[in-house]
Amino acid sequence: MHLSTRSLLTSLFLGVAVAYSNVSESTCEHLSKALGDEVFYPESPAYNASITSYPFIQLRLEPACVLKPESAEDVSKAVKVLRKSRKSKFAVRGGGHNANVGYNNIIDGATIDMRNVSKVEIVGDVVQVGAGAIWQQVYDEISPHNISVMGGRIGVVGVGGFLTGGGISFFSPELGWSCDYVQNFQIVLATGEIVNANATSKPELFAALKGGQSNFGIVTRFDLKHFPVGNLWGGRVAFAPTADNDLIEAFTNLKNPDNFDPYAAGWVTNRYNGTAKTFTPTAIIWYTKAESAPGAWKNVSDIEPKVMNGLTTAPLVDFARNASMVVKTQQTNTIWATTTFRMTPTLAHSIHKKWKALIPKVAETYPGIVSELTFQSLAKVPDAATPNSFGFSADSHPEKDGVFLQIIFYFMDASYLPGLESALADFINIFDNLSEAEGAKSKFVYLNFAAAFQEPLKSYGESELWKLRRTSKKYDPEGFFQRQLPGGFKLFNETDEHYHHWW
Ligand SMILES: Cc1cc2nc3c(=O)[nH]c(=O)nc-3n(C[C@H](O)[C@H](O)[C@H](O)COP(=O)(O)OP(=O)(O)OC[C@H]3O[C@@H](n4cnc5c(N)ncnc54)[C@H](O)[C@@H]3O)c2cc1C
């Protein structure tokens, strides 16, 4: 078993996860036989490049081998080998931007790094996107044609996790979740069969893949509806610390349903630097109808004093690229959690006030951390004919007053991880109590920003969870993706009282 200092260190976080080997030596050999030079072993340049390319340090676990398939057929071969081994565990990695340890990589198992399955091609009214692409590849390819798709706002983020978890896009207040604009998923099932899921073929799998992430198979291609796009207005604005309440008030006003503006996308953040002991209120905003900008964002763009003003008019492809520059420079451990509520005149203020009072205390215990508290709008609900799995009723309008927040910690000292994870859980608890007290709590937990201790799939509601479980039983009756792919939010956990009933 290959176990380096780095994996020993990571094992400290994962406890029992490394008490056994996740893959038998022979499974990697069988994968090599099936996939030849697409399988890489520790210390080889391609293996090292794959591990160090994870954006957050805590994700750089060391698998026994890394597979870099080039096509859906290669993924199918890999699934057949892994399934035959019955015990070997594996991970699936798209862009690698989920912050939960073990969700996109695995110690001593086999990691399927999808990034070479990344072809982007315009075919009729859809853009066919290889599931291992990142959003910047998509936008770079299609923007010369003045079209766009519903996708990520930061170019470095992967398509695979983003779309199977939901996906808030520049256009979400107006159009909805990005996953709702997938016309077809090409997916490798547990049998190794490559199938299509869309509105007419396997519709229940089609719905399940919009929010159910890796529970049903490995998606190899997304067919995304495209639409014409012009310039957007927006960018990043940082304010003096004294502007924080004005910023929270501006966002509170934006989320008053009477002020709903379908073209106003983005988020507001307060950022605490535990070393400098300073707060920086920041807004990252876009207006998708540039000719009418700033629209409802006027109440944010008017706030003074500003310390940085990056507001401009530019093509979407440039915004996505520029936002990536900031992210790429942050080589830290990064963890987050999320919760959702309905905006009231006071709730964002009381959440912000609480965070602002507590975060310097957290930084006394964990010197050098940076933390962000971010508020964003939820997306519109899709047509009843093509549902996703999130469980919002068809006549609800979460895009008008629905807010999800994200609390993030950035830190260099890996030993902080367990302590900061429990701080995240405490914060979520405190925020939920505040929203419950105002009768404004929503049960929804956005999967793509959920911490491992949260339960986004359950948050979709009993009936959606039941549909997801039924779909898993139909397309993966032996539970291959439940048992051999341990990472990600699972539909069936061995500790779950329903587990033995289902299997
Ligand atoms: C800088 C940054 C910006 C972000 N911006 C946004 C944003 O604008 N809007 C938004 O909604 N979210 C955003 N997110 C959250 C983002 O949606 C998630 O981090 C998402 O997991 C990213 O997808 P990925 O492919 O990079 O992740 P990965 O970590 O590679 O994958 C996430 C999960 O999906 C599974 N998975 C990946 N590919 C496949 C596949 N082909 N088939 C089956 N399962 C698969 C993995 O196994 C893993 O469990 C952002 C995150 C970061 C770090």
XYZ file of C-alpha atoms and ligand atoms in Angstrom:
556
model
C 0.000 0.000 0.000
C 1.428 3.384 -0.992
C 1.249 5.713 2.011
C 3.278 8.917 1.926
C 3.657 11.642 4.557
C 0.973 13.612 2.773
C -1.552 10.800 2.926
C -0.608 10.076 6.546
C -1.349 13.689 7.342
C -4.665 13.607 5.539
C -5.484 10.356 7.281
C -5.436 12.233 10.574
C -8.569 14.004 9.364
C -10.273 10.958 8.037
C -9.798 8.564 10.925
C -10.807 5.083 9.915
C -10.920 5.931 6.220
C -7.329 4.769 5.796
C -7.398 1.846 8.183
C -7.748 -0.379 5.129
C -6.763 -0.189 1.507
C -9.562 1.069 -0.716
C -8.454 -0.727 -3.826
C -6.693 -4.015 -4.346
C -3.388 -3.804 -6.189
C -4.892 -5.999 -8.856
C -7.752 -3.580 -9.530
C -5.354 -0.844 -10.614
C -3.562 -3.459 -12.716
C -6.839 -4.512 -14.307
C -7.641 -0.880 -14.970
C -4.241 -0.538 -16.640
C -5.001 -3.585 -18.764
C -8.339 -2.114 -19.811
C -7.231 1.490 -20.240
C -3.514 1.211 -20.992
C -1.646 4.469 -20.728
C -4.606 6.322 -19.214
C -3.812 4.929 -15.737
C -1.140 6.669 -13.649
C 0.667 5.623 -10.481
C 2.206 7.570 -7.570
C 5.237 9.681 -8.342
C 4.603 9.750 -12.113
C 4.355 13.297 -13.512
C 0.738 12.859 -14.682
C -0.302 11.480 -11.269
C 1.418 14.350 -9.433
C -0.092 16.910 -11.805
C -3.553 15.509 -11.155
C -3.157 15.659 -7.355
C -1.615 19.136 -7.198
C -4.293 20.532 -9.516
C -6.984 20.281 -6.823
C -7.755 23.889 -5.963
C -7.973 23.370 -2.196
C -5.055 21.802 -0.352
C -7.163 19.464 1.788
C -8.441 17.711 -1.364
C -4.995 16.509 -2.447
C -5.373 12.925 -1.223
C -3.237 10.180 -2.722
C -5.142 7.448 -4.551
C -3.527 4.134 -5.504
C -3.953 5.122 -9.147
C -5.455 7.939 -11.199
C -7.395 7.136 -14.374
C -7.690 9.789 -17.014
C -10.281 8.480 -19.482
C -10.552 10.138 -22.901
C -14.097 9.077 -23.790
C -17.394 7.663 -22.536
C -16.198 4.252 -23.767
C -13.128 4.484 -21.514
C -15.330 5.394 -18.547
C -17.513 2.408 -19.363
C -14.476 0.077 -19.357
C -13.350 1.488 -15.995
C -16.791 0.996 -14.442
C -16.863 -2.628 -15.611
C -13.452 -3.339 -14.038
C -14.333 -1.605 -10.765
C -17.689 -3.316 -10.547
C -16.139 -6.724 -11.150
C -13.740 -6.184 -8.253
C -16.840 -5.703 -6.015
C -14.839 -4.162 -3.151
C -12.534 -1.592 -4.718
C -13.490 1.971 -3.933
C -13.146 4.873 -6.328
C -13.777 8.605 -6.679
C -14.991 10.732 -9.591
C -13.417 14.114 -10.155
C -14.762 16.827 -12.457
C -13.300 20.290 -11.947
C -12.381 19.300 -8.372
C -14.101 22.290 -6.746
C -16.244 20.550 -4.152
C -14.586 21.412 -0.836
C -15.515 18.237 1.065
C -12.564 15.897 1.673
C -13.066 12.572 -0.088
C -15.856 13.744 -2.412
C -13.705 14.054 -5.530
C -10.628 12.049 -4.587
C -9.837 9.009 -2.462
C -6.973 7.729 -0.348
C -5.645 4.445 -1.788
C -8.636 3.974 -4.065
C -8.828 4.715 -7.795
C -9.639 8.295 -8.794
C -11.325 8.826 -12.153
C -10.129 12.269 -13.235
C -12.598 13.235 -15.963
C -10.742 16.294 -17.241
C -9.730 14.747 -20.577
C -13.393 14.130 -21.413
C -13.841 17.787 -22.193
C -14.788 18.278 -25.836
C -17.070 21.290 -26.422
C -19.078 21.340 -29.663
C -22.081 23.311 -30.930
C -24.575 20.863 -32.449
C -27.831 22.477 -33.607
C -29.574 24.156 -30.696
C -27.358 22.598 -28.024
C -23.748 22.776 -26.940
C -22.398 19.302 -26.251
C -19.986 19.546 -23.336
C -17.695 16.744 -22.139
C -18.381 16.271 -18.417
C -14.759 16.917 -17.457
C -14.674 20.424 -18.950
C -14.465 23.599 -16.912
C -16.762 26.540 -17.661
C -14.009 28.662 -19.152
C -13.451 26.042 -21.880
C -17.164 26.183 -22.688
C -17.354 29.982 -22.830
C -14.102 30.302 -24.799
C -15.466 27.917 -27.426
C -18.955 29.366 -27.817
C -18.607 33.100 -27.167
C -17.329 33.891 -30.704
C -20.809 32.812 -31.845
C -22.476 35.317 -29.456
C -24.252 32.532 -27.615
C -24.121 31.296 -24.061
C -25.413 28.501 -21.863
C -26.538 28.355 -18.252
C -23.246 27.730 -16.463
C -20.766 28.790 -13.818
C -19.822 32.375 -13.116
C -16.191 31.539 -12.358
C -14.380 29.904 -15.265
C -12.201 27.470 -13.287
C -15.182 25.618 -11.828
C -16.030 22.213 -13.313
C -19.112 21.425 -15.359
C -19.654 17.917 -13.889
C -20.287 18.654 -10.209
C -21.861 22.035 -10.915
C -24.601 20.731 -13.238
C -25.428 17.556 -11.318
C -25.750 19.601 -8.094
C -27.882 22.434 -9.555
C -25.800 25.372 -10.726
C -26.460 29.047 -10.061
C -25.630 30.987 -13.212
C -25.509 34.646 -14.278
C -29.060 34.145 -15.561
C -30.561 32.195 -12.644
C -32.888 34.907 -11.256
C -34.474 35.167 -14.711
C -34.179 31.607 -16.038
C -33.579 29.171 -13.165
C -31.057 26.484 -12.228
C -28.405 25.618 -14.811
C -29.311 21.927 -14.572
C -32.788 22.820 -15.881
C -31.202 23.768 -19.219
C -29.562 20.388 -19.720
C -31.439 18.820 -22.628
C -29.725 15.473 -22.350
C -27.286 13.698 -20.025
C -25.068 11.010 -21.516
C -24.237 8.743 -18.601
C -22.379 5.506 -17.871
C -24.533 3.316 -15.644
C -23.352 0.684 -13.137
C -23.495 -1.976 -15.861
C -21.053 0.055 -17.953
C -23.831 0.782 -20.431
C -23.696 4.274 -21.994
C -27.217 5.731 -22.125
C -29.005 9.039 -22.656
C -31.392 10.551 -20.112
C -33.697 13.299 -21.313
C -37.342 14.392 -21.243
C -38.491 11.448 -23.366
C -35.919 8.742 -22.636
C -35.512 7.749 -18.966
C -37.290 10.883 -17.679
C -37.023 9.856 -14.011
C -33.235 9.517 -14.385
C -33.235 12.882 -16.200
C -34.926 14.537 -13.185
C -32.759 12.661 -10.676
C -29.534 13.862 -12.298
C -30.633 17.448 -11.651
C -29.625 17.545 -8.005
C -28.784 13.886 -7.319
C -25.155 14.233 -8.447
C -23.092 11.011 -8.524
C -25.682 8.583 -7.172
C -26.741 7.102 -10.533
C -23.701 6.887 -12.752
C -20.867 8.865 -14.252
C -22.090 11.575 -16.594
C -19.890 11.805 -19.667
C -21.617 14.541 -21.679
C -24.125 17.312 -21.070
C -26.160 18.737 -23.975
C -26.896 22.329 -22.998
C -29.491 24.560 -24.570
C -27.833 27.700 -25.909
C -29.226 31.193 -26.328
C -28.021 34.514 -27.748
C -26.062 36.719 -25.365
C -24.723 40.264 -25.442
C -22.496 42.034 -22.970
C -23.123 41.958 -19.232
C -22.523 44.773 -16.788
C -20.971 44.103 -13.407
C -17.848 43.054 -11.553
C -16.320 43.237 -8.111
C -16.675 46.170 -5.734
C -14.996 46.341 -2.334
C -16.157 48.841 0.264
C -14.700 50.359 3.394
C -15.528 48.373 6.562
C -18.028 51.030 7.627
C -20.226 50.208 4.607
C -21.113 46.708 5.784
C -24.591 47.506 7.116
C -25.427 49.511 3.990
C -24.447 46.520 1.882
C -26.591 44.113 3.892
C -29.474 46.594 3.742
C -29.086 46.927 -0.047
C -29.267 43.146 -0.464
C -32.232 42.984 1.908
C -34.018 45.500 -0.323
C -33.096 43.592 -3.456
C -34.746 40.505 -1.964
C -37.994 42.305 -1.190
C -40.298 40.594 -3.738
C -41.702 44.008 -4.722
C -38.227 44.965 -5.948
C -37.553 41.714 -7.832
C -35.312 42.311 -10.817
C -34.738 39.207 -12.984
C -31.520 40.609 -14.453
C -29.719 41.233 -11.147
C -27.382 38.318 -10.333
C -24.474 37.865 -7.956
C -23.712 38.027 -4.271
C -22.707 40.205 -1.349
C -20.028 39.165 1.110
C -18.313 40.333 4.222
C -14.776 38.996 4.551
C -12.791 38.825 7.789
C -9.019 38.633 7.689
C -7.928 37.064 10.978
C -4.319 38.234 10.591
C -5.055 41.886 9.838
C -8.234 41.751 11.977
C -10.116 43.657 9.273
C -13.485 43.303 7.572
C -13.954 43.952 3.835
C -17.541 44.140 2.605
C -17.585 43.131 -1.056
C -20.171 42.711 -3.803
C -19.715 40.570 -6.899
C -22.636 41.505 -9.080
C -23.829 41.310 -12.674
C -26.701 42.811 -14.621
C -27.525 40.616 -17.583
C -29.332 43.372 -19.495
C -26.308 45.668 -19.761
C -28.177 48.432 -21.571
C -30.424 48.947 -18.490
C -27.696 48.523 -15.841
C -27.387 48.774 -12.901
C -31.123 48.045 -12.477
C -31.857 46.873 -8.932
C -28.117 46.785 -8.182
C -28.147 50.625 -8.076
C -28.578 50.443 -4.323
C -25.287 48.499 -4.147
C -23.315 50.430 -6.777
C -24.225 53.707 -5.024
C -22.747 52.620 -1.674
C -19.727 54.628 -0.473
C -16.935 54.614 0.466
C -15.579 52.167 -2.091
C -12.011 50.922 -1.854
C -12.076 49.142 -5.217
C -14.502 49.521 -8.093
C -14.302 46.920 -10.863
C -17.759 47.583 -12.337
C -17.648 47.517 -16.110
C -19.436 46.307 -19.237
C -17.878 43.245 -20.877
C -18.637 39.884 -22.508
C -19.618 37.050 -20.158
C -16.505 35.091 -21.168
C -14.309 37.892 -19.779
C -16.180 38.092 -16.487
C -15.804 34.326 -15.995
C -12.065 34.532 -16.769
C -11.388 37.538 -14.562
C -13.232 36.044 -11.601
C -10.993 32.965 -11.934
C -7.845 35.051 -11.497
C -8.799 35.885 -7.910
C -9.699 32.271 -7.110
C -6.544 30.774 -8.626
C -4.314 32.746 -6.290
C -5.949 31.240 -3.186
C -3.931 28.080 -2.526
C -5.338 27.278 0.909
C -7.451 24.749 2.728
C -11.014 25.887 2.077
C -14.215 24.607 3.686
C -17.794 25.818 3.613
C -21.396 25.207 4.646
C -24.727 26.672 3.599
C -28.290 27.286 4.678
C -31.390 28.840 3.141
C -34.063 31.266 4.282
C -36.727 33.654 3.085
C -35.595 37.256 3.299
C -37.227 39.485 5.915
C -36.379 43.118 6.704
C -34.196 42.050 9.650
C -32.856 38.526 9.086
C -29.735 39.139 6.963
C -28.785 41.901 9.404
C -29.105 39.685 12.468
C -27.177 36.823 10.812
C -24.436 39.214 9.729
C -24.291 40.839 13.171
C -23.907 37.472 14.864
C -21.173 36.328 12.459
C -19.353 39.636 12.857
C -19.382 39.339 16.640
C -18.244 35.706 16.719
C -15.720 35.461 13.907
C -12.881 37.378 15.661
C -13.244 34.911 18.553
C -12.925 31.956 16.163
C -9.797 33.614 14.751
C -8.302 33.835 18.241
C -8.451 30.032 18.471
C -7.375 29.540 14.839
C -4.907 32.336 14.072
C -4.504 33.394 10.455
C -7.882 32.219 9.154
C -9.916 34.182 6.674
C -13.699 33.826 6.721
C -16.453 34.979 4.390
C -20.192 35.276 4.903
C -21.977 35.437 1.544
C -25.625 35.983 0.629
C -27.008 34.944 -2.778
C -30.378 34.578 -4.475
C -32.022 31.249 -5.116
C -32.994 30.321 -8.673
C -36.365 30.176 -10.390
C -38.331 26.902 -10.327
C -38.488 24.933 -13.641
C -41.603 24.080 -15.656
C -43.586 21.253 -14.094
C -43.046 19.178 -17.271
C -39.270 19.000 -16.760
C -38.731 18.917 -13.000
C -35.477 18.850 -11.087
C -35.081 17.143 -7.701
C -35.098 20.171 -5.427
C -38.726 19.878 -4.365
C -39.821 23.515 -4.685
C -43.500 23.683 -5.597
C -44.195 24.717 -9.180
C -46.055 27.857 -8.097
C -43.362 29.083 -5.670
C -40.948 31.919 -6.438
C -37.729 31.348 -4.481
C -35.910 33.631 -6.936
C -37.841 36.590 -5.508
C -37.221 36.341 -1.770
C -35.232 33.113 -1.321
C -31.667 33.492 -0.096
C -28.950 30.963 0.534
C -25.892 31.887 2.482
C -22.451 30.413 2.453
C -19.948 30.577 5.280
C -16.362 29.828 4.264
C -13.048 29.373 6.070
C -9.683 29.664 4.305
C -6.624 28.506 6.266
C -3.091 27.216 5.800
C -2.725 25.066 8.937
C -4.244 21.674 8.089
C -4.669 20.763 11.763
C -7.469 23.366 11.979
C -9.759 21.267 9.781
C -11.796 19.354 12.393
C -12.159 22.385 14.668
C -13.263 24.678 11.865
C -15.701 22.067 10.576
C -17.375 22.067 13.941
C -17.341 25.882 13.943
C -19.173 25.733 10.594
C -21.792 23.429 12.104
C -22.219 25.788 15.063
C -22.646 28.803 12.787
C -25.260 27.019 10.675
C -27.113 26.097 13.831
C -27.046 29.693 15.070
C -28.214 31.068 11.695
C -31.001 28.472 11.473
C -32.219 29.423 14.940
C -32.340 33.062 13.873
C -34.322 32.289 10.719
C -36.637 29.934 12.601
C -37.330 32.660 15.153
C -38.533 34.858 12.292
C -40.521 32.016 10.720
C -38.316 32.361 7.636
C -36.278 29.167 7.602
C -36.281 27.044 4.458
C -35.445 23.348 4.664
C -33.529 23.504 1.373
C -29.773 22.934 1.525
C -27.939 23.691 -1.719
C -25.841 20.594 -2.421
C -22.991 22.367 -4.200
C -22.290 24.487 -1.124
C -23.187 21.918 1.533
C -20.658 20.654 4.078
C -20.277 16.903 4.533
C -22.189 17.081 7.843
C -25.266 18.474 6.031
C -27.970 16.489 4.236
C -28.918 18.251 1.001
C -30.637 15.216 -0.544
C -32.937 14.876 2.470
C -33.598 18.617 2.327
C -35.382 18.138 -1.026
C -38.251 16.547 0.941
C -39.540 13.019 1.568
C -41.199 12.590 -1.791
C -38.168 13.749 -3.818
C -35.848 11.579 -1.712
C -38.101 8.619 -2.316
C -38.036 9.255 -6.088
C -34.250 9.539 -6.027
C -33.933 6.283 -4.098
C -36.355 4.525 -6.431
C -34.349 5.739 -9.445
C -31.137 4.512 -7.863
C -32.695 1.082 -7.260
C -33.901 0.966 -10.874
C -30.638 1.937 -12.567
C -28.168 0.588 -10.010
C -29.984 -2.333 -8.351
C -26.849 -3.719 -6.710
C -25.881 -0.358 -5.236
C -22.519 -0.108 -7.043
C -22.467 3.705 -6.798
C -23.659 3.584 -3.170
C -21.061 1.077 -2.002
C -17.980 1.537 -4.163
C -18.110 5.312 -4.670
C -17.979 6.515 -1.047
C -17.539 10.219 -1.831
C -20.426 12.624 -2.304
C -23.847 12.920 -0.711
C -25.258 9.399 -0.750
C -28.861 8.293 -1.075
C -28.278 5.301 1.164
C -25.917 5.345 4.122
C -25.148 2.217 6.066
C -26.032 4.074 9.260
C -29.428 5.015 7.826
C -32.335 3.066 9.308
C -33.710 2.550 5.756
C -30.485 1.059 4.400
C -31.180 -2.598 5.121
C -34.766 -2.222 4.024
C -33.628 -1.001 0.586
C -30.843 -3.485 -0.002
C -14.511 29.296 -6.869
C -15.846 28.639 -6.885
C -16.891 29.239 -7.572
C -18.146 28.648 -7.610
N -19.146 29.262 -8.286
C -20.370 28.696 -8.316
C -21.444 29.318 -9.005
O -21.302 30.377 -9.618
N -22.655 28.718 -8.966
C -22.855 27.543 -8.327
O -23.980 27.050 -8.336
N -21.856 26.904 -7.701
C -20.622 27.462 -7.672
N -19.620 26.832 -7.006
C -19.865 25.531 -6.364
C -19.685 24.440 -7.411
O -20.904 24.248 -8.083
C -19.262 23.122 -6.737
O -18.019 23.325 -6.121
C -19.194 21.963 -7.726
O -18.938 20.787 -6.997
C -18.120 22.156 -8.759
O -18.096 21.108 -9.691
P -16.724 20.388 -10.053
O -16.942 19.500 -11.215
O -15.638 21.406 -10.125
O -16.522 19.584 -8.702
P -15.917 18.172 -8.305
O -15.379 18.403 -6.937
O -15.020 17.591 -9.312
O -17.221 17.300 -8.223
C -18.209 17.530 -7.247
C -18.981 16.222 -7.011
O -19.638 15.872 -8.214
C -19.250 14.573 -8.634
N -19.058 14.595 -10.081
C -18.214 15.400 -10.774
N -18.291 15.102 -12.073
C -19.195 14.106 -12.212
C -19.683 13.365 -13.322
N -19.253 13.590 -14.555
N -20.607 12.399 -13.092
C -21.061 12.146 -11.827
N -20.605 12.810 -10.753
C -19.691 13.780 -10.938
C -17.933 14.286 -7.917
O -17.751 12.918 -7.704
C -18.067 15.070 -6.633
O -18.664 14.325 -5.605
C -18.345 27.410 -6.957
C -17.290 26.810 -6.274
C -16.050 27.412 -6.240
C -14.935 26.758 -5.504
